[in-house]
Coordinates of C-alpha atoms in Angstrom, one line a residue:
M3 CA 128.4 176.4 87.2
S4 CA 129.3 173.1 85.6
T5 CA 126.9 170.2 85.7
P6 CA 128.1 166.8 86.8
Q7 CA 128.4 164.2 84.1
S8 CA 128.1 160.5 84.6
S9 CA 131.3 158.6 83.8
T10 CA 131.4 155.7 81.4
V11 CA 133.7 152.7 81.2
D12 CA 135.5 154.3 78.2
E13 CA 136.3 157.5 80.0
A14 CA 139.6 157.7 81.8
P15 CA 139.9 160.0 84.8
Q16 CA 142.3 162.9 84.7
L17 CA 145.1 162.4 87.1
S18 CA 148.0 164.6 88.4
P19 CA 151.4 163.9 87.0
G20 CA 153.2 161.0 88.7
V21 CA 150.0 159.5 90.0
R22 CA 149.3 156.1 88.8
A23 CA 145.8 155.1 87.8
A24 CA 144.2 152.7 90.2
P25 CA 143.1 149.5 88.5
P26 CA 139.4 149.5 87.6
P27 CA 137.3 147.9 90.3
A28 CA 136.5 144.3 89.7
P29 CA 132.9 143.5 88.8
P30 CA 131.0 142.1 91.7
A31 CA 131.3 138.4 91.9
A32 CA 128.3 136.6 90.6
R33 CA 126.4 135.1 93.5
P34 CA 126.1 131.4 93.2
R35 CA 122.6 130.3 92.4
R36 CA 121.1 128.6 95.3
R37 CA 119.8 125.1 94.6
T38 CA 116.1 125.1 95.0
G39 CA 114.6 122.5 97.3
R40 CA 117.9 121.7 99.0
G41 CA 118.5 118.8 96.7
F42 CA 114.8 117.9 96.4
P43 CA 113.5 120.3 93.7
S44 CA 110.2 118.5 93.3
A45 CA 109.4 118.2 97.0
L46 CA 107.1 121.2 97.1
R47 CA 104.7 120.1 94.4
G48 CA 101.6 119.7 96.5
G49 CA 98.1 118.5 96.7
R50 CA 96.5 115.2 97.8
V51 CA 96.5 112.3 95.4
A52 CA 92.9 111.1 95.2
G53 CA 94.0 107.7 94.0
L54 CA 95.9 107.1 97.2
D55 CA 92.8 108.0 99.2
G56 CA 90.9 105.4 97.2
L57 CA 93.6 102.9 97.9
R58 CA 93.1 103.5 101.6
T59 CA 89.4 102.6 101.3
V60 CA 90.2 99.3 99.5
A61 CA 92.8 98.4 102.1
V62 CA 90.5 99.0 105.1
V63 CA 87.6 97.2 103.6
L64 CA 89.9 94.2 102.9
V65 CA 91.0 94.1 106.5
I66 CA 87.4 94.4 107.8
V67 CA 86.3 91.5 105.6
Y68 CA 89.3 89.4 106.8
H69 CA 88.4 90.1 110.4
V70 CA 84.8 89.1 109.9
D71 CA 85.4 86.0 107.8
A72 CA 89.0 85.0 107.1
D73 CA 87.8 82.2 104.8
L74 CA 86.8 84.8 102.2
V75 CA 90.2 86.4 102.1
P76 CA 92.8 84.3 104.0
G77 CA 95.5 86.9 103.2
G78 CA 93.3 89.9 103.8
S79 CA 95.8 91.2 106.4
V80 CA 97.9 92.3 103.4
G81 CA 95.7 95.5 103.6
V82 CA 97.8 96.4 106.7
D83 CA 101.0 96.0 104.7
V84 CA 99.6 98.4 102.1
F85 CA 98.7 100.9 104.8
F86 CA 102.3 100.7 106.1
T87 CA 103.8 101.5 102.7
L88 CA 101.2 104.2 102.0
S89 CA 101.9 105.9 105.4
G90 CA 105.6 105.9 104.9
F91 CA 105.1 107.5 101.5
V92 CA 102.8 110.3 102.6
I93 CA 104.6 111.1 105.9
T94 CA 108.0 111.3 104.2
R95 CA 106.6 113.5 101.4
L96 CA 105.3 115.9 104.0
L97 CA 108.6 115.9 105.9
V98 CA 110.8 116.4 102.8
A99 CA 108.5 119.2 101.6
E100 CA 108.9 121.0 104.9
Y101 CA 112.7 120.6 104.8
A102 CA 112.9 121.8 101.2
R103 CA 110.9 124.9 102.1
T104 CA 112.5 125.8 105.4
G105 CA 115.7 123.8 105.8
R106 CA 114.4 122.2 109.0
I107 CA 111.8 119.8 110.3
G108 CA 109.7 121.0 113.2
L109 CA 109.6 117.8 115.2
G110 CA 107.5 119.3 118.0
A111 CA 104.9 120.6 115.5
F112 CA 105.0 117.3 113.6
Y113 CA 104.3 115.2 116.8
R114 CA 101.5 117.5 117.8
R115 CA 99.8 117.3 114.4
R116 CA 100.1 113.5 114.4
W117 CA 98.6 113.3 117.9
R118 CA 95.7 115.6 117.1
R119 CA 95.0 113.5 114.0
L120 CA 95.3 110.1 115.6
G121 CA 95.1 110.4 119.4
P122 CA 91.7 111.8 120.2
A123 CA 89.8 109.3 118.1
M124 CA 91.9 106.5 119.6
L125 CA 91.1 107.7 123.1
A126 CA 87.4 107.9 122.3
M127 CA 87.4 104.3 121.0
C128 CA 89.3 103.2 124.1
A129 CA 86.9 105.0 126.4
V130 CA 83.9 103.3 124.7
T131 CA 85.5 99.9 124.9
T132 CA 86.2 100.5 128.6
V133 CA 82.6 101.4 129.2
L134 CA 81.4 98.2 127.4
S135 CA 83.9 96.2 129.5
V136 CA 82.9 97.6 132.8
A137 CA 79.2 98.4 132.5
F138 CA 77.8 95.4 130.4
P139 CA 78.2 91.6 130.7
L140 CA 79.5 91.1 127.2
P141 CA 81.7 88.0 126.9
L142 CA 84.0 89.3 124.2
F143 CA 84.6 92.6 126.1
D144 CA 85.5 90.9 129.4
G145 CA 88.6 92.7 130.8
A146 CA 88.8 94.9 127.7
W147 CA 89.7 97.9 129.8
V148 CA 93.3 96.6 130.2
T149 CA 93.6 96.3 126.4
A150 CA 92.1 99.8 126.0
A151 CA 94.9 101.1 128.3
L152 CA 97.5 99.4 126.2
A153 CA 96.0 100.6 123.0
A154 CA 95.9 104.2 124.3
L155 CA 99.6 103.9 125.0
S156 CA 100.2 102.4 121.5
V157 CA 102.0 99.4 122.9
V158 CA 99.6 96.5 122.0
N159 CA 102.1 95.4 119.3
L160 CA 104.9 95.3 121.8
V161 CA 102.9 93.1 124.2
R162 CA 101.9 90.8 121.3
A163 CA 105.4 90.6 120.0
G164 CA 106.5 89.1 123.4
E165 CA 103.9 86.2 123.2
P166 CA 105.5 83.2 121.5
G167 CA 102.5 80.9 121.7
P168 CA 98.8 81.7 121.0
Y169 CA 97.9 85.3 121.8
S170 CA 96.7 85.8 125.3
D171 CA 93.4 87.4 126.2
L172 CA 95.3 90.5 127.3
T173 CA 95.0 92.2 123.9
T174 CA 92.3 90.2 122.2
S175 CA 89.5 92.7 122.4
L176 CA 91.5 95.4 120.5
A177 CA 94.0 93.2 118.8
H178 CA 93.8 95.3 115.6
T179 CA 95.6 98.3 117.3
W180 CA 98.9 96.4 117.0
S181 CA 99.4 98.0 113.5
L182 CA 98.6 101.5 114.9
G183 CA 101.3 100.9 117.5
V184 CA 103.8 100.1 114.7
E185 CA 102.9 103.3 112.9
E186 CA 103.0 105.5 116.0
Q187 CA 106.5 104.1 116.8
F188 CA 107.6 104.8 113.2
Y189 CA 106.3 108.4 113.5
L190 CA 108.3 108.9 116.6
A191 CA 111.6 107.6 115.2
W192 CA 111.5 108.4 111.4
P193 CA 111.3 112.2 111.4
L194 CA 114.3 112.5 113.7
L195 CA 116.4 110.0 111.7
L196 CA 115.4 111.6 108.4
L197 CA 116.3 115.0 109.7
V198 CA 119.8 113.7 110.7
L199 CA 120.2 112.2 107.2
L200 CA 119.1 115.4 105.4
R201 CA 121.3 117.7 107.4
H202 CA 124.5 115.7 107.2
M203 CA 124.3 114.1 103.8
T204 CA 123.7 114.9 100.2
A205 CA 120.3 114.1 98.7
R206 CA 121.8 111.2 96.8
A207 CA 123.4 109.8 99.9
V208 CA 120.1 110.1 101.7
L209 CA 118.5 107.9 99.0
V210 CA 121.3 105.3 99.3
W211 CA 121.0 105.1 103.1
V212 CA 117.3 104.8 103.0
A213 CA 117.6 101.9 100.5
V214 CA 120.1 100.3 102.9
L215 CA 117.7 100.7 105.8
C216 CA 115.0 98.9 103.8
V217 CA 117.2 95.8 103.6
L218 CA 118.2 95.7 107.3
P219 CA 114.9 94.4 108.6
V220 CA 114.9 91.5 106.2
L221 CA 118.3 90.4 107.5
W222 CA 117.1 90.9 111.1
R223 CA 114.0 88.8 110.4
T224 CA 116.2 86.1 108.9
V225 CA 118.3 86.0 112.1
L226 CA 115.2 86.0 114.3
W227 CA 113.2 83.4 112.4
D228 CA 111.8 80.5 114.3
P229 CA 108.2 79.3 114.4
T230 CA 108.1 80.5 118.0
A231 CA 109.3 84.0 116.9
A232 CA 106.4 84.5 114.4
H233 CA 104.6 86.9 116.7
R234 CA 107.8 88.8 117.4
I235 CA 108.4 89.3 113.7
Y236 CA 104.8 90.1 112.8
N237 CA 104.3 92.7 115.5
G238 CA 107.7 94.3 116.0
P239 CA 108.3 97.9 114.9
D240 CA 111.9 96.9 113.9
T241 CA 110.9 93.8 111.9
R242 CA 108.2 95.7 110.0
A243 CA 110.1 98.9 109.4
D244 CA 111.0 98.0 105.8
Q245 CA 107.4 98.2 104.8
L246 CA 107.2 101.8 106.0
L247 CA 110.6 102.7 104.6
L248 CA 109.7 101.3 101.2
G249 CA 107.0 103.9 101.1
A250 CA 109.5 106.5 102.2
L251 CA 112.0 105.6 99.4
P252 CA 109.8 106.5 96.4
A253 CA 108.7 109.7 98.1
L254 CA 112.4 110.7 98.3
V255 CA 113.1 109.6 94.8
L256 CA 110.2 111.6 93.3
A257 CA 111.1 114.6 95.3
R258 CA 114.7 114.4 94.0
L259 CA 113.8 114.3 90.3
R260 CA 112.9 117.5 88.4
A261 CA 110.0 117.6 86.0
D262 CA 112.3 117.5 83.0
D263 CA 114.5 114.7 84.2
P264 CA 114.3 111.8 81.7
R265 CA 114.5 109.4 84.6
L266 CA 111.2 110.6 85.9
A267 CA 109.6 109.9 82.5
L268 CA 111.1 106.4 82.7
L269 CA 109.7 105.8 86.2
R270 CA 106.3 107.1 85.1
R271 CA 106.3 104.7 82.1
W272 CA 107.3 101.6 84.1
A273 CA 105.0 102.5 87.0
G274 CA 102.1 102.7 84.6
R275 CA 103.0 99.4 83.1
L276 CA 103.4 97.6 86.5
C277 CA 100.5 99.1 88.4
C278 CA 97.8 96.6 87.2
P279 CA 100.0 93.5 87.7
A280 CA 101.0 94.8 91.1
L281 CA 97.3 95.3 92.1
A282 CA 96.5 91.9 90.7
L283 CA 99.3 90.3 92.8
L284 CA 98.1 92.0 96.0
G285 CA 94.6 90.7 95.2
L286 CA 95.9 87.2 94.7
I287 CA 97.8 87.4 98.0
A288 CA 94.6 88.5 99.8
W289 CA 92.6 85.8 98.1
Q290 CA 94.9 82.8 98.4
I291 CA 97.8 83.2 100.9
P292 CA 97.2 83.0 104.7
I293 CA 99.6 85.2 106.5
T294 CA 98.5 85.0 110.2
G295 CA 97.9 82.0 112.4
A296 CA 100.0 78.9 112.6
S297 CA 99.1 77.9 109.0
G298 CA 100.6 81.1 107.7
W299 CA 103.9 80.9 109.6
N300 CA 105.9 80.4 106.5
P301 CA 109.7 81.1 106.9
L302 CA 109.9 82.5 103.3
W303 CA 107.0 84.9 103.9
Y304 CA 108.1 86.0 107.4
T305 CA 111.6 86.8 106.1
V306 CA 111.5 88.0 102.5
G307 CA 107.7 88.0 101.9
F308 CA 107.0 91.2 103.9
L309 CA 109.7 93.0 101.8
A310 CA 108.2 91.7 98.6
T311 CA 104.7 92.8 99.5
A312 CA 106.1 96.3 100.4
V313 CA 107.8 96.5 97.0
V314 CA 104.6 95.6 95.2
S315 CA 102.7 98.1 97.3
A316 CA 105.3 100.8 96.6
I317 CA 104.8 100.2 92.9
V318 CA 101.1 100.8 93.2
V319 CA 101.6 103.9 95.4
A320 CA 104.1 105.4 93.0
A321 CA 101.9 104.6 90.0
L322 CA 98.9 106.3 91.5
D323 CA 101.0 109.4 92.2
L324 CA 102.8 109.5 88.8
C325 CA 100.0 108.4 86.5
P326 CA 96.7 110.1 87.5
R327 CA 95.2 109.4 84.1
S328 CA 95.6 105.7 84.2
W329 CA 92.5 103.7 84.7
P330 CA 93.4 102.3 88.2
S331 CA 94.0 105.9 89.3
R332 CA 90.8 107.1 87.8
L333 CA 88.8 104.3 89.4
L334 CA 90.3 104.8 92.8
S335 CA 89.9 108.6 92.5
T336 CA 86.2 108.5 92.0
S337 CA 84.4 110.6 94.6
A338 CA 83.0 107.9 96.9
P339 CA 86.2 105.8 97.6
A340 CA 88.4 108.9 97.6
W341 CA 86.1 110.7 100.1
V342 CA 85.9 107.6 102.4
G343 CA 89.7 107.1 102.2
R344 CA 90.4 110.7 103.0
N345 CA 87.9 111.2 105.9
L346 CA 86.7 107.8 107.2
S347 CA 89.4 105.2 106.6
Y348 CA 91.2 105.8 109.9
G349 CA 87.9 105.7 111.8
M350 CA 86.8 102.6 110.0
Y351 CA 90.0 100.8 110.9
L352 CA 89.9 102.1 114.5
W353 CA 86.3 101.1 115.2
H354 CA 85.6 98.1 113.1
Y355 CA 87.0 95.5 115.5
P356 CA 85.0 96.6 118.6
V357 CA 81.9 97.1 116.5
I358 CA 82.1 93.6 115.0
R359 CA 82.8 92.0 118.4
L360 CA 79.8 94.0 119.9
L361 CA 77.5 92.7 117.1
S362 CA 78.7 89.2 117.7
D363 CA 78.0 89.5 121.4
L364 CA 74.5 90.8 120.6
G365 CA 73.8 87.7 118.5
V366 CA 74.6 88.8 114.9
H367 CA 76.3 85.9 113.3
G368 CA 76.8 84.1 110.0
D369 CA 76.1 85.8 106.7
R370 CA 74.5 88.8 108.5
L371 CA 77.7 89.8 110.3
L372 CA 79.7 91.1 107.4
P373 CA 77.0 93.6 105.9
A374 CA 75.9 94.6 109.4
G375 CA 79.5 95.1 110.5
L376 CA 80.4 97.1 107.5
A377 CA 77.3 99.3 107.8
A378 CA 77.7 99.9 111.6
T379 CA 81.5 100.6 111.1
V380 CA 80.8 103.3 108.5
V381 CA 78.2 104.9 110.8
V382 CA 80.4 104.9 113.9
A383 CA 83.4 106.1 111.8
Y384 CA 81.4 109.0 110.4
A385 CA 80.3 110.0 113.9
S386 CA 83.9 109.9 115.0
Y387 CA 84.9 112.0 112.1
V388 CA 82.2 114.6 112.7
L389 CA 82.4 114.8 116.5
V390 CA 86.0 114.2 117.2
E391 CA 88.4 114.3 114.2
R392 CA 87.0 117.1 112.0
P393 CA 86.8 119.8 114.7
L394 CA 90.4 119.3 115.6
L395 CA 91.5 119.3 111.9
R396 CA 89.6 122.6 111.4
R397 CA 91.4 124.0 114.4
D398 CA 94.8 122.9 113.0
R399 CA 94.0 124.5 109.6
L400 CA 93.2 127.8 111.3
R401 CA 96.5 127.8 113.2
V402 CA 98.6 127.1 110.1
R403 CA 100.0 130.4 108.7
P404 CA 99.8 130.7 104.9
L405 CA 103.1 129.8 103.2
E406 CA 105.1 132.3 101.2
P407 CA 104.7 131.7 97.5
T408 CA 107.4 129.4 96.3
V409 CA 108.5 128.8 92.7
T410 CA 108.6 125.0 92.3
A411 CA 109.2 122.6 89.5
E412 CA 106.0 120.8 88.8
R413 CA 105.8 117.5 87.1
S414 CA 103.9 117.4 83.9
P415 CA 100.8 115.1 84.0
A416 CA 101.1 111.7 82.7
P417 CA 99.8 111.2 79.2

């Protein structure tokens, strides 16, 4: 009984006379290596950036000081501009990471997560404001239940955009929610538009189109500009879109570049160099340049100025992400500002306006209003975080399934 022998490449099979040898089978075609990250190889590098959380704290404190005493920081509303750019960066990074991992963006899941993160705390604030309006004779909360309804629907900015003269009393009691309306409207439109771009264009083309989209609101503001259109420009989601998109652009660029790409090293170097001047410029704007009110209705600011502020903010955001060892990043990453920015900044922004108005109605004025307002805002924001926000965040974390391990290219830390 013969034993079978394994054939080798050098052995030729024995054939009957007249039978041609079949050509040797072609080696299997090498499978093309799939591009990781679908054109965004660094999209899956994860983790929160503590410096960005600290920047949130600085921005919200700046806005609170401005709303208490605008003479201290006439341009303190620039903190809202920083928030817009920061939000565009963070949200876009999350969306691109999901697309790089799965090839899709779950719009329904995204909208649910956004509502759970922002909606319940907003509704709680609106409910308290309504109670103050109906149950107590507080002058600054008279009729505030109408504003609360508009705020709950995230349309305060649209109402204010349609008021050419001084703002009416319709939205005064919760006027600060105009910016939350702009962000909510961006969150509704941007994931859908980004998904269309990602599915139908190359990664490089996506970057080009987002850069073009950053310029369009500037042109639109130039067309609209008139002193009577200042409210329309300031509150419109279309006229402020460039500030959010200029946060989205560096998020896409950084997701596009691999860790060993020399362009990333160049960006890191220049971001580190420009971070301090950019922060100083934002501080100068807050200190010296009035933006709101008739005295701040400058045609240069209301056309190009918003874009310039967003560019400066984007430099700071990119530097904090790329250069974690720089001194601005280390300063903003310290435990207190980072924790406040991560957990309380939204609640502080949400509650500070009604808290300050309530203290004013109760007779707290002058030099006492700012420290009392800050302290009360932190207390109420913490209560909102513990009672409303954190329970829902925990529930969301329990629902999220663990991701499959993914090999990703990580950026080396900055020197």
